Amino acid sequence: MSRTIADQTVEQLGGEGSVLVRQRRDHAEMDRLMGRHQALRDGAERERVLRELVRLVFSHAFAEETVLWPAVRRAAADGEELTSRVEEEHQEINDLVTDVERLDPGSAEREERVLRFFALVRQDIRDEEDLVLPRLREALDAGRLRQLGAAWETVRRSAPTRPHPVVPRRPPGNAVLGVPLSLYDRLRDGLGPGVSGPWGRRILAGLTGLLVSGAVAVLVRKRC
């Protein structure tokens, strides 16, 4: 039976740069942010922590779908089944956070969605650490795990940070569309609340629309 990565040492997981160690570190930070959000009473600080969590969750998931899950499908006989399961969880998280972003802060409906989001993130962490990631540990040596870790980190640092229903869950579509959407997200993250006005949204939406159109054209040409 595969052993969860939750209780293995850094050395057992392939060393400090291993993708398994990086994954587990991100998971711990997600758990910390969820606990912090639930302990806070100040509305503004709760919103700041929630935004930080959302940015981490989506960049982390995008890197998984782009780098890790293809590796799992190649390495494990049941890789297709395992990755399909977590991809479904990622899609549900995407839909929940889309709902959270359109609802008024402090509303009962929004709080219910936030709690459901937290529960699903925790379930996703358990599925990954107990079921999916141990397959990589069984199949790959420490050197390969560190190589995957470097690729995963590169993608995570340039990944979208918000939910986007147009992004597929698998390569090459997610990688092609992820570039312009990452630019859009990071502009929003950097500009802060000022971009939430109608003109700010129109400018960014127009810019991103052009970039997405170009990305779709590239994807279509690749498939032809």
JSON list of C-alpha atoms in Angstrom, two decimals:
[
{"chain": "A", "resi": 1, "resn": "MET", "atom": "CA", "xyz": [0.00, 0.00, 0.00]},
{"chain": "A", "resi": 2, "resn": "SER", "atom": "CA", "xyz": [1.31, 3.48, -0.89]},
{"chain": "A", "resi": 3, "resn": "ARG", "atom": "CA", "xyz": [2.48, 5.54, 2.04]},
{"chain": "A", "resi": 4, "resn": "THR", "atom": "CA", "xyz": [1.17, 9.09, 2.46]},
{"chain": "A", "resi": 5, "resn": "ILE", "atom": "CA", "xyz": [3.76, 11.82, 1.93]},
{"chain": "A", "resi": 6, "resn": "ALA", "atom": "CA", "xyz": [2.41, 13.63, 5.01]},
{"chain": "A", "resi": 7, "resn": "ASP", "atom": "CA", "xyz": [4.57, 11.70, 7.49]},
{"chain": "A", "resi": 8, "resn": "GLN", "atom": "CA", "xyz": [7.73, 11.17, 5.41]},
{"chain": "A", "resi": 9, "resn": "THR", "atom": "CA", "xyz": [10.96, 13.11, 5.92]},
{"chain": "A", "resi": 10, "resn": "VAL", "atom": "CA", "xyz": [12.36, 15.60, 3.43]},
{"chain": "A", "resi": 11, "resn": "GLU", "atom": "CA", "xyz": [15.08, 13.10, 2.54]},
{"chain": "A", "resi": 12, "resn": "GLN", "atom": "CA", "xyz": [12.56, 10.32, 1.98]},
{"chain": "A", "resi": 13, "resn": "LEU", "atom": "CA", "xyz": [10.66, 12.62, -0.40]},
{"chain": "A", "resi": 14, "resn": "GLY", "atom": "CA", "xyz": [13.71, 13.31, -2.54]},
{"chain": "A", "resi": 15, "resn": "GLY", "atom": "CA", "xyz": [15.37, 16.26, -0.85]},
{"chain": "A", "resi": 16, "resn": "GLU", "atom": "CA", "xyz": [14.62, 19.94, -0.35]},
{"chain": "A", "resi": 17, "resn": "GLY", "atom": "CA", "xyz": [14.01, 20.71, -4.02]},
{"chain": "A", "resi": 18, "resn": "SER", "atom": "CA", "xyz": [11.72, 17.74, -4.62]},
{"chain": "A", "resi": 19, "resn": "VAL", "atom": "CA", "xyz": [8.30, 18.49, -6.03]},
{"chain": "A", "resi": 20, "resn": "LEU", "atom": "CA", "xyz": [6.81, 16.43, -3.19]},
{"chain": "A", "resi": 21, "resn": "VAL", "atom": "CA", "xyz": [8.43, 18.65, -0.55]},
{"chain": "A", "resi": 22, "resn": "ARG", "atom": "CA", "xyz": [7.31, 21.78, -2.40]},
{"chain": "A", "resi": 23, "resn": "GLN", "atom": "CA", "xyz": [3.77, 20.45, -2.66]},
{"chain": "A", "resi": 24, "resn": "ARG", "atom": "CA", "xyz": [3.61, 19.60, 1.01]},
{"chain": "A", "resi": 25, "resn": "ARG", "atom": "CA", "xyz": [4.97, 23.04, 1.96]},
{"chain": "A", "resi": 26, "resn": "ASP", "atom": "CA", "xyz": [2.25, 24.76, -0.06]},
{"chain": "A", "resi": 27, "resn": "HIS", "atom": "CA", "xyz": [-0.39, 22.52, 1.50]},
{"chain": "A", "resi": 28, "resn": "ALA", "atom": "CA", "xyz": [0.77, 23.49, 4.98]},
{"chain": "A", "resi": 29, "resn": "GLU", "atom": "CA", "xyz": [0.56, 27.18, 4.06]},
{"chain": "A", "resi": 30, "resn": "MET", "atom": "CA", "xyz": [-2.97, 26.71, 2.73]},
{"chain": "A", "resi": 31, "resn": "ASP", "atom": "CA", "xyz": [-3.98, 25.08, 5.99]},
{"chain": "A", "resi": 32, "resn": "ARG", "atom": "CA", "xyz": [-2.39, 27.93, 7.97]},
{"chain": "A", "resi": 33, "resn": "LEU", "atom": "CA", "xyz": [-4.24, 30.58, 5.94]},
{"chain": "A", "resi": 34, "resn": "MET", "atom": "CA", "xyz": [-7.58, 28.80, 6.33]},
{"chain": "A", "resi": 35, "resn": "GLY", "atom": "CA", "xyz": [-7.08, 28.60, 10.09]},
{"chain": "A", "resi": 36, "resn": "ARG", "atom": "CA", "xyz": [-6.05, 32.26, 10.18]},
{"chain": "A", "resi": 37, "resn": "HIS", "atom": "CA", "xyz": [-9.15, 33.32, 8.26]},
{"chain": "A", "resi": 38, "resn": "GLN", "atom": "CA", "xyz": [-11.47, 31.39, 10.56]},
{"chain": "A", "resi": 39, "resn": "ALA", "atom": "CA", "xyz": [-9.83, 32.86, 13.68]},
{"chain": "A", "resi": 40, "resn": "LEU", "atom": "CA", "xyz": [-10.07, 36.49, 12.54]},
{"chain": "A", "resi": 41, "resn": "ARG", "atom": "CA", "xyz": [-12.93, 38.86, 13.32]},
{"chain": "A", "resi": 42, "resn": "ASP", "atom": "CA", "xyz": [-11.78, 41.95, 11.43]},
{"chain": "A", "resi": 43, "resn": "GLY", "atom": "CA", "xyz": [-13.54, 41.96, 8.05]},
{"chain": "A", "resi": 44, "resn": "ALA", "atom": "CA", "xyz": [-10.78, 43.70, 6.08]},
{"chain": "A", "resi": 45, "resn": "GLU", "atom": "CA", "xyz": [-8.08, 41.38, 7.37]},
{"chain": "A", "resi": 46, "resn": "ARG", "atom": "CA", "xyz": [-10.23, 38.32, 6.69]},
{"chain": "A", "resi": 47, "resn": "GLU", "atom": "CA", "xyz": [-10.63, 39.46, 3.09]},
{"chain": "A", "resi": 48, "resn": "ARG", "atom": "CA", "xyz": [-6.88, 40.01, 2.73]},
{"chain": "A", "resi": 49, "resn": "VAL", "atom": "CA", "xyz": [-6.13, 36.50, 4.02]},
{"chain": "A", "resi": 50, "resn": "LEU", "atom": "CA", "xyz": [-8.79, 35.02, 1.74]},
{"chain": "A", "resi": 51, "resn": "ARG", "atom": "CA", "xyz": [-7.27, 36.74, -1.30]},
{"chain": "A", "resi": 52, "resn": "GLU", "atom": "CA", "xyz": [-3.84, 35.41, -0.33]},
{"chain": "A", "resi": 53, "resn": "LEU", "atom": "CA", "xyz": [-5.24, 31.90, -0.02]},
{"chain": "A", "resi": 54, "resn": "VAL", "atom": "CA", "xyz": [-7.04, 32.09, -3.38]},
{"chain": "A", "resi": 55, "resn": "ARG", "atom": "CA", "xyz": [-3.86, 33.23, -5.13]},
{"chain": "A", "resi": 56, "resn": "LEU", "atom": "CA", "xyz": [-1.92, 30.33, -3.63]},
{"chain": "A", "resi": 57, "resn": "VAL", "atom": "CA", "xyz": [-4.57, 27.70, -4.35]},
{"chain": "A", "resi": 58, "resn": "PHE", "atom": "CA", "xyz": [-4.99, 28.62, -8.00]},
{"chain": "A", "resi": 59, "resn": "SER", "atom": "CA", "xyz": [-1.32, 29.03, -8.86]},
{"chain": "A", "resi": 60, "resn": "HIS", "atom": "CA", "xyz": [-0.58, 25.75, -7.05]},
{"chain": "A", "resi": 61, "resn": "ALA", "atom": "CA", "xyz": [-3.35, 23.85, -8.85]},
{"chain": "A", "resi": 62, "resn": "PHE", "atom": "CA", "xyz": [-2.34, 25.23, -12.25]},
{"chain": "A", "resi": 63, "resn": "ALA", "atom": "CA", "xyz": [1.24, 24.01, -11.73]},
{"chain": "A", "resi": 64, "resn": "GLU", "atom": "CA", "xyz": [-0.07, 20.60, -10.71]},
{"chain": "A", "resi": 65, "resn": "GLU", "atom": "CA", "xyz": [-2.23, 20.29, -13.81]},
{"chain": "A", "resi": 66, "resn": "THR", "atom": "CA", "xyz": [0.53, 21.51, -16.12]},
{"chain": "A", "resi": 67, "resn": "VAL", "atom": "CA", "xyz": [3.55, 19.66, -14.68]},
{"chain": "A", "resi": 68, "resn": "LEU", "atom": "CA", "xyz": [2.59, 16.99, -12.15]},
{"chain": "A", "resi": 69, "resn": "TRP", "atom": "CA", "xyz": [-0.54, 15.24, -13.32]},
{"chain": "A", "resi": 70, "resn": "PRO", "atom": "CA", "xyz": [0.89, 14.40, -16.76]},
{"chain": "A", "resi": 71, "resn": "ALA", "atom": "CA", "xyz": [3.86, 12.84, -14.90]},
{"chain": "A", "resi": 72, "resn": "VAL", "atom": "CA", "xyz": [1.49, 10.82, -12.69]},
{"chain": "A", "resi": 73, "resn": "ARG", "atom": "CA", "xyz": [-0.41, 9.57, -15.74]},
{"chain": "A", "resi": 74, "resn": "ARG", "atom": "CA", "xyz": [2.85, 8.39, -17.30]},
{"chain": "A", "resi": 75, "resn": "ALA", "atom": "CA", "xyz": [4.20, 6.83, -14.10]},
{"chain": "A", "resi": 76, "resn": "ALA", "atom": "CA", "xyz": [1.21, 5.02, -12.61]},
{"chain": "A", "resi": 77, "resn": "ALA", "atom": "CA", "xyz": [-1.17, 2.43, -14.02]},
{"chain": "A", "resi": 78, "resn": "ASP", "atom": "CA", "xyz": [-4.06, 4.13, -12.20]},
{"chain": "A", "resi": 79, "resn": "GLY", "atom": "CA", "xyz": [-2.77, 7.63, -12.95]},
{"chain": "A", "resi": 80, "resn": "GLU", "atom": "CA", "xyz": [-5.71, 8.54, -15.18]},
{"chain": "A", "resi": 81, "resn": "GLU", "atom": "CA", "xyz": [-8.24, 7.66, -12.49]},
{"chain": "A", "resi": 82, "resn": "LEU", "atom": "CA", "xyz": [-6.31, 9.46, -9.74]},
{"chain": "A", "resi": 83, "resn": "THR", "atom": "CA", "xyz": [-5.72, 12.67, -11.66]},
{"chain": "A", "resi": 84, "resn": "SER", "atom": "CA", "xyz": [-9.29, 12.78, -12.94]},
{"chain": "A", "resi": 85, "resn": "ARG", "atom": "CA", "xyz": [-10.45, 12.74, -9.34]},
{"chain": "A", "resi": 86, "resn": "VAL", "atom": "CA", "xyz": [-8.36, 15.72, -8.29]},
{"chain": "A", "resi": 87, "resn": "GLU", "atom": "CA", "xyz": [-9.16, 17.58, -11.51]},
{"chain": "A", "resi": 88, "resn": "GLU", "atom": "CA", "xyz": [-12.84, 17.32, -10.62]},
{"chain": "A", "resi": 89, "resn": "GLU", "atom": "CA", "xyz": [-12.05, 18.76, -7.18]},
{"chain": "A", "resi": 90, "resn": "HIS", "atom": "CA", "xyz": [-10.12, 21.61, -8.80]},
{"chain": "A", "resi": 91, "resn": "GLN", "atom": "CA", "xyz": [-13.08, 22.39, -11.07]},
{"chain": "A", "resi": 92, "resn": "GLU", "atom": "CA", "xyz": [-15.45, 22.49, -8.10]},
{"chain": "A", "resi": 93, "resn": "ILE", "atom": "CA", "xyz": [-13.04, 24.81, -6.27]},
{"chain": "A", "resi": 94, "resn": "ASN", "atom": "CA", "xyz": [-12.95, 27.02, -9.38]},
{"chain": "A", "resi": 95, "resn": "ASP", "atom": "CA", "xyz": [-16.75, 27.23, -9.41]},
{"chain": "A", "resi": 96, "resn": "LEU", "atom": "CA", "xyz": [-16.99, 27.91, -5.67]},
{"chain": "A", "resi": 97, "resn": "VAL", "atom": "CA", "xyz": [-14.47, 30.75, -5.73]},
{"chain": "A", "resi": 98, "resn": "THR", "atom": "CA", "xyz": [-16.21, 32.27, -8.76]},
{"chain": "A", "resi": 99, "resn": "ASP", "atom": "CA", "xyz": [-19.36, 32.37, -6.61]},
{"chain": "A", "resi": 100, "resn": "VAL", "atom": "CA", "xyz": [-17.45, 33.82, -3.65]},
{"chain": "A", "resi": 101, "resn": "GLU", "atom": "CA", "xyz": [-16.07, 36.65, -5.77]},
{"chain": "A", "resi": 102, "resn": "ARG", "atom": "CA", "xyz": [-19.51, 37.74, -7.00]},
{"chain": "A", "resi": 103, "resn": "LEU", "atom": "CA", "xyz": [-21.18, 37.73, -3.56]},
{"chain": "A", "resi": 104, "resn": "ASP", "atom": "CA", "xyz": [-21.09, 40.53, -1.00]},
{"chain": "A", "resi": 105, "resn": "PRO", "atom": "CA", "xyz": [-18.51, 40.13, 1.80]},
{"chain": "A", "resi": 106, "resn": "GLY", "atom": "CA", "xyz": [-20.17, 39.18, 5.06]},
{"chain": "A", "resi": 107, "resn": "SER", "atom": "CA", "xyz": [-23.31, 37.73, 3.49]},
{"chain": "A", "resi": 108, "resn": "ALA", "atom": "CA", "xyz": [-24.50, 34.38, 4.81]},
{"chain": "A", "resi": 109, "resn": "GLU", "atom": "CA", "xyz": [-24.46, 32.85, 1.33]},
{"chain": "A", "resi": 110, "resn": "ARG", "atom": "CA", "xyz": [-20.86, 33.93, 0.75]},
{"chain": "A", "resi": 111, "resn": "GLU", "atom": "CA", "xyz": [-19.73, 32.60, 4.14]},
{"chain": "A", "resi": 112, "resn": "GLU", "atom": "CA", "xyz": [-21.30, 29.24, 3.32]},
{"chain": "A", "resi": 113, "resn": "ARG", "atom": "CA", "xyz": [-19.41, 29.14, 0.00]},
{"chain": "A", "resi": 114, "resn": "VAL", "atom": "CA", "xyz": [-16.15, 30.06, 1.73]},
{"chain": "A", "resi": 115, "resn": "LEU", "atom": "CA", "xyz": [-16.54, 27.23, 4.24]},
{"chain": "A", "resi": 116, "resn": "ARG", "atom": "CA", "xyz": [-17.32, 24.79, 1.43]},
{"chain": "A", "resi": 117, "resn": "PHE", "atom": "CA", "xyz": [-14.22, 26.05, -0.41]},
{"chain": "A", "resi": 118, "resn": "PHE", "atom": "CA", "xyz": [-12.09, 25.39, 2.68]},
{"chain": "A", "resi": 119, "resn": "ALA", "atom": "CA", "xyz": [-13.53, 21.89, 3.13]},
{"chain": "A", "resi": 120, "resn": "LEU", "atom": "CA", "xyz": [-12.85, 21.01, -0.48]},
{"chain": "A", "resi": 121, "resn": "VAL", "atom": "CA", "xyz": [-9.27, 22.34, -0.35]},
{"chain": "A", "resi": 122, "resn": "ARG", "atom": "CA", "xyz": [-8.65, 20.16, 2.72]},
{"chain": "A", "resi": 123, "resn": "GLN", "atom": "CA", "xyz": [-10.13, 17.13, 0.93]},
{"chain": "A", "resi": 124, "resn": "ASP", "atom": "CA", "xyz": [-8.00, 17.84, -2.13]},
{"chain": "A", "resi": 125, "resn": "ILE", "atom": "CA", "xyz": [-4.87, 18.02, 0.03]},
{"chain": "A", "resi": 126, "resn": "ARG", "atom": "CA", "xyz": [-5.63, 14.65, 1.58]},
{"chain": "A", "resi": 127, "resn": "ASP", "atom": "CA", "xyz": [-6.33, 13.02, -1.78]},
{"chain": "A", "resi": 128, "resn": "GLU", "atom": "CA", "xyz": [-3.08, 14.37, -3.20]},
{"chain": "A", "resi": 129, "resn": "GLU", "atom": "CA", "xyz": [-0.87, 13.52, -0.23]},
{"chain": "A", "resi": 130, "resn": "ASP", "atom": "CA", "xyz": [-2.42, 10.11, 0.50]},
{"chain": "A", "resi": 131, "resn": "LEU", "atom": "CA", "xyz": [-3.29, 8.83, -2.99]},
{"chain": "A", "resi": 132, "resn": "VAL", "atom": "CA", "xyz": [-1.74, 10.71, -5.91]},
{"chain": "A", "resi": 133, "resn": "LEU", "atom": "CA", "xyz": [1.69, 11.95, -4.87]},
{"chain": "A", "resi": 134, "resn": "PRO", "atom": "CA", "xyz": [2.86, 8.65, -3.35]},
{"chain": "A", "resi": 135, "resn": "ARG", "atom": "CA", "xyz": [2.68, 7.23, -6.89]},
{"chain": "A", "resi": 136, "resn": "LEU", "atom": "CA", "xyz": [5.41, 9.65, -7.96]},
{"chain": "A", "resi": 137, "resn": "ARG", "atom": "CA", "xyz": [7.54, 8.70, -4.97]},
{"chain": "A", "resi": 138, "resn": "GLU", "atom": "CA", "xyz": [7.26, 5.03, -5.94]},
{"chain": "A", "resi": 139, "resn": "ALA", "atom": "CA", "xyz": [8.01, 5.59, -9.63]},
{"chain": "A", "resi": 140, "resn": "LEU", "atom": "CA", "xyz": [10.68, 8.33, -9.71]},
{"chain": "A", "resi": 141, "resn": "ASP", "atom": "CA", "xyz": [14.12, 8.72, -8.18]},
{"chain": "A", "resi": 142, "resn": "ALA", "atom": "CA", "xyz": [15.21, 11.73, -6.14]},
{"chain": "A", "resi": 143, "resn": "GLY", "atom": "CA", "xyz": [16.91, 13.43, -9.07]},
{"chain": "A", "resi": 144, "resn": "ARG", "atom": "CA", "xyz": [13.80, 13.28, -11.22]},
{"chain": "A", "resi": 145, "resn": "LEU", "atom": "CA", "xyz": [11.64, 14.52, -8.33]},
{"chain": "A", "resi": 146, "resn": "ARG", "atom": "CA", "xyz": [13.92, 17.55, -7.99]},
{"chain": "A", "resi": 147, "resn": "GLN", "atom": "CA", "xyz": [13.74, 18.22, -11.73]},
{"chain": "A", "resi": 148, "resn": "LEU", "atom": "CA", "xyz": [9.96, 18.13, -11.54]},
{"chain": "A", "resi": 149, "resn": "GLY", "atom": "CA", "xyz": [10.14, 20.42, -8.53]},
{"chain": "A", "resi": 150, "resn": "ALA", "atom": "CA", "xyz": [12.07, 23.05, -10.48]},
{"chain": "A", "resi": 151, "resn": "ALA", "atom": "CA", "xyz": [9.61, 22.88, -13.39]},
{"chain": "A", "resi": 152, "resn": "TRP", "atom": "CA", "xyz": [6.61, 23.01, -11.04]},
{"chain": "A", "resi": 153, "resn": "GLU", "atom": "CA", "xyz": [8.01, 26.06, -9.22]},
{"chain": "A", "resi": 154, "resn": "THR", "atom": "CA", "xyz": [8.65, 27.91, -12.48]},
{"chain": "A", "resi": 155, "resn": "VAL", "atom": "CA", "xyz": [5.09, 27.33, -13.64]},
{"chain": "A", "resi": 156, "resn": "ARG", "atom": "CA", "xyz": [3.59, 28.18, -10.25]},
{"chain": "A", "resi": 157, "resn": "ARG", "atom": "CA", "xyz": [5.34, 31.55, -10.15]},
{"chain": "A", "resi": 158, "resn": "SER", "atom": "CA", "xyz": [3.82, 32.59, -13.48]},
{"chain": "A", "resi": 159, "resn": "ALA", "atom": "CA", "xyz": [0.41, 30.88, -13.18]},
{"chain": "A", "resi": 160, "resn": "PRO", "atom": "CA", "xyz": [-3.09, 32.42, -13.01]},
{"chain": "A", "resi": 161, "resn": "THR", "atom": "CA", "xyz": [-4.10, 33.36, -9.48]},
{"chain": "A", "resi": 162, "resn": "ARG", "atom": "CA", "xyz": [-7.89, 33.43, -9.85]},
{"chain": "A", "resi": 163, "resn": "PRO", "atom": "CA", "xyz": [-10.68, 31.21, -11.17]},
{"chain": "A", "resi": 164, "resn": "HIS", "atom": "CA", "xyz": [-11.19, 31.15, -14.95]},
{"chain": "A", "resi": 165, "resn": "PRO", "atom": "CA", "xyz": [-13.91, 28.92, -16.45]},
{"chain": "A", "resi": 166, "resn": "VAL", "atom": "CA", "xyz": [-12.30, 29.06, -19.91]},
{"chain": "A", "resi": 167, "resn": "VAL", "atom": "CA", "xyz": [-9.07, 27.34, -18.84]},
{"chain": "A", "resi": 168, "resn": "PRO", "atom": "CA", "xyz": [-8.99, 23.57, -19.51]},
{"chain": "A", "resi": 169, "resn": "ARG", "atom": "CA", "xyz": [-7.70, 21.28, -16.79]},
{"chain": "A", "resi": 170, "resn": "ARG", "atom": "CA", "xyz": [-5.06, 19.63, -19.01]},
{"chain": "A", "resi": 171, "resn": "PRO", "atom": "CA", "xyz": [-2.19, 20.57, -21.34]},
{"chain": "A", "resi": 172, "resn": "PRO", "atom": "CA", "xyz": [-1.74, 21.98, -23.87]},
{"chain": "A", "resi": 173, "resn": "GLY", "atom": "CA", "xyz": [-4.88, 24.08, -23.52]},
{"chain": "A", "resi": 174, "resn": "ASN", "atom": "CA", "xyz": [-4.27, 25.15, -19.93]},
{"chain": "A", "resi": 175, "resn": "ALA", "atom": "CA", "xyz": [-0.69, 26.18, -20.64]},
{"chain": "A", "resi": 176, "resn": "VAL", "atom": "CA", "xyz": [-1.57, 28.22, -23.74]},
{"chain": "A", "resi": 177, "resn": "LEU", "atom": "CA", "xyz": [-4.53, 30.03, -22.18]},
{"chain": "A", "resi": 178, "resn": "GLY", "atom": "CA", "xyz": [-2.85, 30.36, -18.80]},
{"chain": "A", "resi": 179, "resn": "VAL", "atom": "CA", "xyz": [-0.26, 32.88, -20.03]},
{"chain": "A", "resi": 180, "resn": "PRO", "atom": "CA", "xyz": [-2.62, 35.77, -20.88]},
{"chain": "A", "resi": 181, "resn": "LEU", "atom": "CA", "xyz": [-4.89, 35.02, -17.94]},
{"chain": "A", "resi": 182, "resn": "SER", "atom": "CA", "xyz": [-1.92, 35.06, -15.59]},
{"chain": "A", "resi": 183, "resn": "LEU", "atom": "CA", "xyz": [-1.04, 38.54, -16.88]},
{"chain": "A", "resi": 184, "resn": "TYR", "atom": "CA", "xyz": [-4.61, 39.67, -16.23]},
{"chain": "A", "resi": 185, "resn": "ASP", "atom": "CA", "xyz": [-4.64, 38.23, -12.71]},
{"chain": "A", "resi": 186, "resn": "ARG", "atom": "CA", "xyz": [-1.29, 39.68, -11.74]},
{"chain": "A", "resi": 187, "resn": "LEU", "atom": "CA", "xyz": [-2.25, 43.12, -13.03]},
{"chain": "A", "resi": 188, "resn": "ARG", "atom": "CA", "xyz": [-5.35, 42.94, -10.84]},
{"chain": "A", "resi": 189, "resn": "ASP", "atom": "CA", "xyz": [-3.31, 41.71, -7.87]},
{"chain": "A", "resi": 190, "resn": "GLY", "atom": "CA", "xyz": [-0.77, 44.51, -8.31]},
{"chain": "A", "resi": 191, "resn": "LEU", "atom": "CA", "xyz": [-3.22, 47.34, -8.92]},
{"chain": "A", "resi": 192, "resn": "GLY", "atom": "CA", "xyz": [-5.38, 46.40, -5.95]},
{"chain": "A", "resi": 193, "resn": "PRO", "atom": "CA", "xyz": [-8.89, 47.77, -5.23]},
{"chain": "A", "resi": 194, "resn": "GLY", "atom": "CA", "xyz": [-8.57, 50.60, -7.78]},
{"chain": "A", "resi": 195, "resn": "VAL", "atom": "CA", "xyz": [-8.93, 48.21, -10.68]},
{"chain": "A", "resi": 196, "resn": "SER", "atom": "CA", "xyz": [-12.37, 47.09, -9.48]},
{"chain": "A", "resi": 197, "resn": "GLY", "atom": "CA", "xyz": [-14.02, 50.16, -11.03]},
{"chain": "A", "resi": 198, "resn": "PRO", "atom": "CA", "xyz": [-15.80, 49.85, -14.41]},
{"chain": "A", "resi": 199, "resn": "TRP", "atom": "CA", "xyz": [-13.06, 51.53, -16.46]},
{"chain": "A", "resi": 200, "resn": "GLY", "atom": "CA", "xyz": [-10.32, 49.47, -14.86]},
{"chain": "A", "resi": 201, "resn": "ARG", "atom": "CA", "xyz": [-12.22, 46.28, -15.54]},
{"chain": "A", "resi": 202, "resn": "ARG", "atom": "CA", "xyz": [-12.89, 47.26, -19.15]},
{"chain": "A", "resi": 203, "resn": "ILE", "atom": "CA", "xyz": [-9.26, 48.08, -19.87]},
{"chain": "A", "resi": 204, "resn": "LEU", "atom": "CA", "xyz": [-7.97, 44.84, -18.37]},
{"chain": "A", "resi": 205, "resn": "ALA", "atom": "CA", "xyz": [-10.75, 42.80, -19.95]},
{"chain": "A", "resi": 206, "resn": "GLY", "atom": "CA", "xyz": [-9.96, 44.27, -23.37]},
{"chain": "A", "resi": 207, "resn": "LEU", "atom": "CA", "xyz": [-6.25, 43.60, -23.01]},
{"chain": "A", "resi": 208, "resn": "THR", "atom": "CA", "xyz": [-6.84, 40.08, -21.83]},
{"chain": "A", "resi": 209, "resn": "GLY", "atom": "CA", "xyz": [-9.38, 39.42, -24.57]},
{"chain": "A", "resi": 210, "resn": "LEU", "atom": "CA", "xyz": [-6.77, 40.23, -27.19]},
{"chain": "A", "resi": 211, "resn": "LEU", "atom": "CA", "xyz": [-4.21, 37.99, -25.52]},
{"chain": "A", "resi": 212, "resn": "VAL", "atom": "CA", "xyz": [-6.65, 35.11, -25.07]},
{"chain": "A", "resi": 213, "resn": "SER", "atom": "CA", "xyz": [-7.72, 35.39, -28.72]},
{"chain": "A", "resi": 214, "resn": "GLY", "atom": "CA", "xyz": [-4.09, 35.11, -29.76]},
{"chain": "A", "resi": 215, "resn": "ALA", "atom": "CA", "xyz": [-3.56, 32.15, -27.47]},
{"chain": "A", "resi": 216, "resn": "VAL", "atom": "CA", "xyz": [-6.63, 30.36, -28.84]},
{"chain": "A", "resi": 217, "resn": "ALA", "atom": "CA", "xyz": [-5.41, 30.92, -32.38]},
{"chain": "A", "resi": 218, "resn": "VAL", "atom": "CA", "xyz": [-2.06, 29.36, -31.47]},
{"chain": "A", "resi": 219, "resn": "LEU", "atom": "CA", "xyz": [-3.79, 26.38, -29.85]},
{"chain": "A", "resi": 220, "resn": "VAL", "atom": "CA", "xyz": [-6.01, 25.85, -32.90]},
{"chain": "A", "resi": 221, "resn": "ARG", "atom": "CA", "xyz": [-3.00, 25.94, -35.24]},
{"chain": "A", "resi": 222, "resn": "LYS", "atom": "CA", "xyz": [-1.21, 23.35, -33.06]},
{"chain": "A", "resi": 223, "resn": "ARG", "atom": "CA", "xyz": [-4.17, 20.99, -33.35]},
{"chain": "A", "resi": 224, "resn": "CYS", "atom": "CA", "xyz": [-4.49, 21.36, -37.12]}
]
